[in-house]
């Protein structure tokens, strides 16, 4: 299968490049700078951006195979990748003191097929401190910015291309044109890959990898674990057992509904494990969010290991990890991306785990996962469910987790989501939920003083959870939710609506 290889130097945007390539129906694979070239028909290589300077000791280096493929496979360097090519070929990269961040106007110098279809000047998205100041022999400057900084260059004979801006972000005008030019003009790709192929390929790989061994899946009822389980089920049938853990941190009534609904809809084999006391005992008194995540990640694995031995020593554990979990837990192949939080199925796993992981969706964004779900024939109401985090309500119950707070949270969350569901707002949002705060405030109820909990309502719109904006829910609906919550959950004294985007906030509160 023909493919484009993306070498990851740690930019938050690396996966966006992979995704833009796939949107052109060309398969893309992300590798680390140290890895060997993967097998397959490699049509082109993209060196990603990254946070470092080529002069830093720890900076990602040019791959050892670069000089061997130079001239035979087209290479595109983006931002840091561009500087790395130039530095490697004895051009000059300098810290000139002239940084460029954000929207930057760029001017083309003349004709190159690389910029086919682009006007002579357009807006690009930059994020760099160092700049290329002298090009190596054989290179030509093809564009510069308003401040005269070289923003694109190429050596057509060696099929080497470099751009200082990020074509993968939507803020770069003609970014899509530039990427598709590289794929089809420079690399000669054929646009023959699809998510259908990806699903088929994964099923084949899993079948070969697992053979006739037993596998368990950590099933949460969310889109990711459902799609991962169905994919593995297609590969190995009933050698897969889905473990649904009731850790007491599920949404209201889910421990009853999920196994029934999903067994019926997906035809999967389930085991329901009641483990609330185990989880709550470990979490008692813990208030640090990272510690909570670690405890839950560890506890999950211990439960899975116990179940694995009960069903006859399963060797593999399926998890619905997707790429945003990987990025934000700093689990990219370089490990250079900044850590935001330990998503429980990436950063929170114990090191001595006995089973091998199967994570078929690790390279995909949520909307790609949903498309795979549709391809596999999973019903719409499951594929388009709002995401729910593995650590469940634990990351929405700030401070210590107690029975009292979790019960209040379940009720308030249920009411908020019901109000949105009735008004057909639930399906419009990426996620909508309640959060309980560890502070109380004074109020007045029936002429008496009250001293109740504060509940924050959060609803966000997003495409892939990397960025998000708060949902513009009509005031009447917020009013309805607030009144219903304070009327029926007597411990709640105050309801607030969270109007923070991501960044600077995250979607969950912990
Ligand atoms: P944040 O809060 O980091 O969340 O903006 C981004 C998306 O990921 C979900 N999330 C998780 N999913 N395990 C998961 O499977 C986790 O530990 C986890 N933490 C957050 C979150 O609900 C949002 O959709």
Coordinates of N, CA and C in Angstrom, one line a residue, residues 177-291:
X177 N -4.4 23.1 -0.3 CA -3.9 23.1 -1.7 C -2.4 22.6 -1.6
X178 N -1.7 23.2 -0.7 CA -0.2 23.0 -0.6 C 0.0 21.5 -0.3
X179 N -0.8 21.0 0.7 CA -0.6 19.6 1.0 C -0.9 18.7 -0.1
X180 N -2.0 19.0 -0.8 CA -2.4 18.1 -1.9 C -1.5 18.2 -3.1
X181 N -0.9 19.4 -3.3 CA 0.1 19.6 -4.3 C 1.3 18.6 -4.0
X182 N 1.8 18.6 -2.8 CA 2.9 17.8 -2.4 C 2.6 16.3 -2.6
X183 N 1.4 15.9 -2.2 CA 1.0 14.5 -2.4 C 0.9 14.1 -3.8
X184 N 0.3 14.9 -4.7 CA -0.1 14.5 -6.0 C 0.9 14.9 -7.1
X185 N 1.5 16.2 -6.9 CA 2.4 16.7 -7.9 C 3.8 16.1 -7.6
X186 N 4.3 16.3 -6.3 CA 5.6 15.9 -6.0 C 5.8 14.4 -5.8
X187 N 4.8 13.9 -5.0 CA 5.0 12.4 -4.6 C 4.3 11.5 -5.6
X188 N 3.4 12.0 -6.4 CA 2.7 11.1 -7.4 C 1.8 10.1 -6.7
X189 N 1.1 10.5 -5.6 CA 0.2 9.5 -4.9 C -1.1 9.4 -5.8
X190 N -1.8 8.3 -5.4 CA -3.0 8.0 -6.2 C -4.4 8.2 -5.6
X191 N -4.4 8.6 -4.3 CA -5.7 8.9 -3.6 C -6.5 7.6 -3.6
X192 N -5.9 6.5 -3.1 CA -6.7 5.2 -3.2 C -6.9 4.7 -1.8
X193 N -6.5 5.4 -0.7 CA -6.7 4.9 0.7 C -8.0 5.4 1.3
X194 N -8.6 4.5 2.2 CA -9.8 5.0 2.8 C -9.9 4.4 4.2
X195 N -10.8 4.9 5.0 CA -11.0 4.4 6.4 C -11.5 2.9 6.3
X196 N -12.2 2.6 5.3 CA -12.6 1.2 5.1 C -11.4 0.3 5.0
X197 N -10.4 0.7 4.3 CA -9.1 0.0 4.2 C -8.5 -0.2 5.5
X198 N -8.5 1.0 6.3 CA -7.9 1.0 7.6 C -8.5 -0.1 8.5
X199 N -9.9 -0.1 8.5 CA -10.6 -1.0 9.3 C -10.3 -2.5 8.9
X200 N -10.3 -2.7 7.6 CA -10.0 -4.1 7.1 C -8.6 -4.5 7.5
X201 N -7.6 -3.6 7.3 CA -6.2 -3.9 7.6 C -6.1 -4.2 9.1
X202 N -6.7 -3.4 10.0 CA -6.6 -3.6 11.4 C -7.2 -4.9 11.8
X203 N -8.3 -5.3 11.2 CA -8.9 -6.6 11.6 C -8.0 -7.7 11.2
X204 N -7.3 -7.6 10.1 CA -6.4 -8.6 9.6 C -5.2 -8.7 10.6
X205 N -4.6 -7.5 10.9 CA -3.5 -7.5 11.8 C -3.8 -8.1 13.2
X206 N -5.0 -7.7 13.7 CA -5.3 -8.2 15.0 C -5.5 -9.8 15.0
X207 N -6.1 -10.3 13.9 CA -6.3 -11.7 13.8 C -5.0 -12.4 13.8
X208 N -4.0 -11.9 13.0 CA -2.7 -12.5 13.0 C -2.0 -12.4 14.3
X209 N -2.1 -11.3 14.9 CA -1.3 -11.0 16.2 C -1.8 -11.8 17.3
X210 N -3.2 -12.0 17.4 CA -3.8 -12.7 18.6 C -3.8 -14.2 18.4
X211 N -4.0 -14.7 17.2 CA -4.2 -16.1 16.9 C -5.4 -16.6 17.6
X212 N -5.3 -17.7 18.3 CA -6.6 -18.1 19.0 C -6.5 -18.0 20.5
X213 N -5.7 -17.0 20.9 CA -5.7 -16.7 22.4 C -6.9 -15.9 22.8
X214 N -7.0 -15.8 24.2 CA -8.2 -15.1 24.7 C -7.8 -13.6 24.9
X215 N -8.8 -12.8 24.7 CA -8.6 -11.3 24.8 C -9.7 -10.7 25.7
X216 N -9.4 -9.7 26.5 CA -10.5 -9.0 27.2 C -10.4 -7.5 26.7
X217 N -11.6 -6.9 26.9 CA -11.6 -5.5 26.5 C -12.1 -4.7 27.6
X218 N -11.5 -3.5 27.9 CA -12.0 -2.6 28.9 C -13.1 -1.8 28.3
X219 N -14.3 -2.2 28.5 CA -15.5 -1.6 27.8 C -16.1 -0.5 28.7
X220 N -16.2 0.7 28.2 CA -16.8 1.8 29.1 C -18.1 2.2 28.6
X221 N -18.5 1.8 27.4 CA -19.8 2.2 26.9 C -19.7 3.5 26.1
X222 N -18.4 4.0 26.0 CA -18.2 5.2 25.2 C -18.0 4.8 23.7
X223 N -17.9 5.8 22.8 CA -17.7 5.5 21.4 C -16.4 4.7 21.2
X224 N -15.3 5.2 21.8 CA -14.0 4.6 21.5 C -13.9 3.1 21.9
X225 N -14.3 2.8 23.1 CA -14.2 1.4 23.5 C -15.2 0.5 22.7
X226 N -16.4 1.1 22.4 CA -17.3 0.3 21.6 C -16.7 0.0 20.2
X227 N -16.2 1.0 19.6 CA -15.6 0.7 18.2 C -14.4 -0.2 18.3
X228 N -13.6 0.0 19.3 CA -12.4 -0.9 19.5 C -12.9 -2.3 19.7
X229 N -13.9 -2.5 20.5 CA -14.4 -3.9 20.8 C -15.0 -4.5 19.6
X230 N -15.8 -3.8 18.8 CA -16.4 -4.4 17.6 C -15.4 -4.7 16.6
X231 N -14.3 -3.9 16.5 CA -13.3 -4.2 15.5 C -12.6 -5.5 15.9
X232 N -12.2 -5.6 17.2 CA -11.5 -6.8 17.6 C -12.5 -8.1 17.5
X233 N -13.8 -7.8 17.8 CA -14.7 -8.9 17.7 C -14.8 -9.4 16.3
X234 N -14.7 -8.5 15.3 CA -14.8 -8.9 13.9 C -13.5 -9.8 13.6
X235 N -12.4 -9.5 14.3 CA -11.2 -10.3 14.0 C -11.2 -11.6 14.7
X236 N -11.7 -11.7 15.9 CA -11.5 -13.0 16.7 C -12.7 -13.6 17.3
X237 N -13.9 -12.9 17.0 CA -15.2 -13.5 17.5 C -15.2 -13.5 19.0
X238 N -15.8 -14.6 19.5 CA -16.1 -14.7 20.9 C -14.9 -15.1 21.8
X239 N -13.7 -15.1 21.2 CA -12.5 -15.1 22.1 C -12.3 -13.8 22.8
X240 N -13.1 -12.8 22.4 CA -13.1 -11.5 23.1 C -14.2 -11.5 24.2
X241 N -13.8 -11.1 25.4 CA -14.8 -10.9 26.4 C -14.7 -9.4 26.9
X242 N -15.8 -8.7 26.9 CA -15.8 -7.3 27.3 C -16.1 -7.2 28.8
X243 N -15.2 -6.5 29.4 CA -15.3 -6.3 30.9 C -15.9 -4.9 31.1
X244 N -17.0 -4.8 31.7 CA -17.6 -3.5 32.0 C -17.5 -3.3 33.5
X245 N -16.7 -2.4 34.0 CA -16.5 -2.2 35.4 C -17.4 -1.1 36.0
X246 N -18.2 -1.5 36.9 CA -18.9 -0.5 37.7 C -18.1 0.0 38.8
X247 N -17.4 1.1 38.6 CA -16.5 1.6 39.7 C -17.2 2.7 40.5
X248 N -18.5 2.7 40.3 CA -19.3 3.7 41.2 C -19.2 5.1 40.7
X249 N -18.5 5.3 39.5 CA -18.3 6.6 39.0 C -18.9 6.8 37.6
X250 N -19.9 5.9 37.4 CA -20.6 6.0 36.1 C -21.7 7.0 36.2
X251 N -22.3 7.4 35.1 CA -23.4 8.3 35.1 C -24.6 7.5 35.7
X252 N -25.7 8.3 36.0 CA -26.8 7.7 36.7 C -27.4 6.5 35.9
X253 N -27.5 5.3 36.5 CA -28.1 4.1 36.0 C -27.3 3.4 34.9
X254 N -26.2 3.9 34.5 CA -25.4 3.3 33.4 C -25.0 1.8 33.7
X255 N -24.7 1.5 35.0 CA -24.3 0.2 35.3 C -25.4 -0.8 35.0
X256 N -26.6 -0.4 34.9 CA -27.7 -1.3 34.6 C -28.0 -1.3 33.1
X257 N -28.0 -0.1 32.5 CA -28.4 0.0 31.1 C -27.3 -0.4 30.1
X258 N -26.0 0.0 30.4 CA -25.0 -0.3 29.3 C -24.8 -1.7 28.9
X259 N -24.7 -2.7 29.9 CA -24.5 -4.1 29.4 C -25.7 -4.6 28.6
X260 N -26.9 -4.2 29.0 CA -28.1 -4.7 28.3 C -28.1 -4.1 26.9
X261 N -28.0 -2.8 26.8 CA -28.2 -2.1 25.5 C -27.1 -2.5 24.6
X262 N -25.9 -2.6 25.1 CA -24.7 -2.9 24.2 C -24.7 -4.4 23.7
X263 N -25.1 -5.2 24.6 CA -25.1 -6.7 24.3 C -26.1 -6.8 23.1
X264 N -27.3 -6.2 23.3 CA -28.3 -6.3 22.2 C -27.8 -5.7 20.9
X265 N -27.3 -4.5 21.0 CA -26.9 -3.7 19.8 C -25.7 -4.3 19.1
X266 N -24.7 -4.8 19.9 CA -23.4 -5.1 19.2 C -23.2 -6.6 19.2
X267 N -23.9 -7.4 19.9 CA -23.7 -8.8 19.9 C -22.4 -9.3 20.6
X268 N -22.0 -8.5 21.6 CA -20.7 -8.8 22.2 C -20.9 -9.6 23.5
X269 N -19.9 -10.3 23.9 CA -20.0 -11.1 25.2 C -19.5 -10.2 26.3
X270 N -20.3 -10.1 27.4 CA -20.0 -9.2 28.5 C -19.8 -9.8 29.9
X271 N -18.9 -9.2 30.7 CA -18.9 -9.5 32.1 C -19.0 -8.2 32.9
X272 N -20.0 -8.1 33.8 CA -20.2 -6.9 34.6 C -19.5 -7.1 35.9
X273 N -18.6 -6.2 36.3 CA -17.8 -6.3 37.5 C -18.3 -5.2 38.5
X274 N -18.7 -5.6 39.7 CA -19.1 -4.6 40.7 C -17.9 -4.3 41.5
X275 N -17.3 -3.1 41.4 CA -16.0 -2.9 42.1 C -16.1 -1.5 42.8
X276 N -17.3 -1.0 43.0 CA -17.3 0.3 43.6 C -16.5 0.4 44.9
X277 N -16.7 -0.5 45.8 CA -16.1 -0.4 47.1 C -14.5 -0.3 47.0
X278 N -14.0 -1.2 46.1 CA -12.6 -1.3 45.8 C -12.1 0.1 45.4
X279 N -12.8 0.7 44.4 CA -12.3 2.0 43.9 C -12.4 3.1 45.0
X280 N -13.6 3.1 45.7 CA -13.8 4.2 46.6 C -12.9 4.1 47.8
X281 N -12.5 2.9 48.2 CA -11.6 2.7 49.4 C -10.3 3.3 49.0
X282 N -9.8 3.0 47.8 CA -8.5 3.5 47.4 C -8.5 5.0 47.2
X283 N -9.6 5.6 46.8 CA -9.7 7.0 46.5 C -10.0 7.9 47.7
X284 N -10.3 7.2 48.8 CA -10.7 8.0 50.1 C -9.6 9.0 50.5
X285 N -10.0 10.2 50.6 CA -9.0 11.2 51.1 C -8.1 11.8 50.0
X286 N -8.2 11.3 48.8 CA -7.3 11.7 47.8 C -7.9 13.0 47.1
X287 N -7.1 14.0 47.0 CA -7.7 15.2 46.3 C -6.9 15.7 45.1
X288 N -5.6 15.2 44.9 CA -4.8 15.6 43.8 C -5.3 14.9 42.5
X289 N -5.6 15.7 41.5 CA -6.2 15.1 40.2 C -5.3 14.0 39.6
X290 N -4.0 14.3 39.5 CA -3.2 13.3 38.9 C -3.1 12.0 39.7
X291 N -3.1 12.1 41.0 CA -3.1 10.9 41.9 C -4.4 10.1 41.7

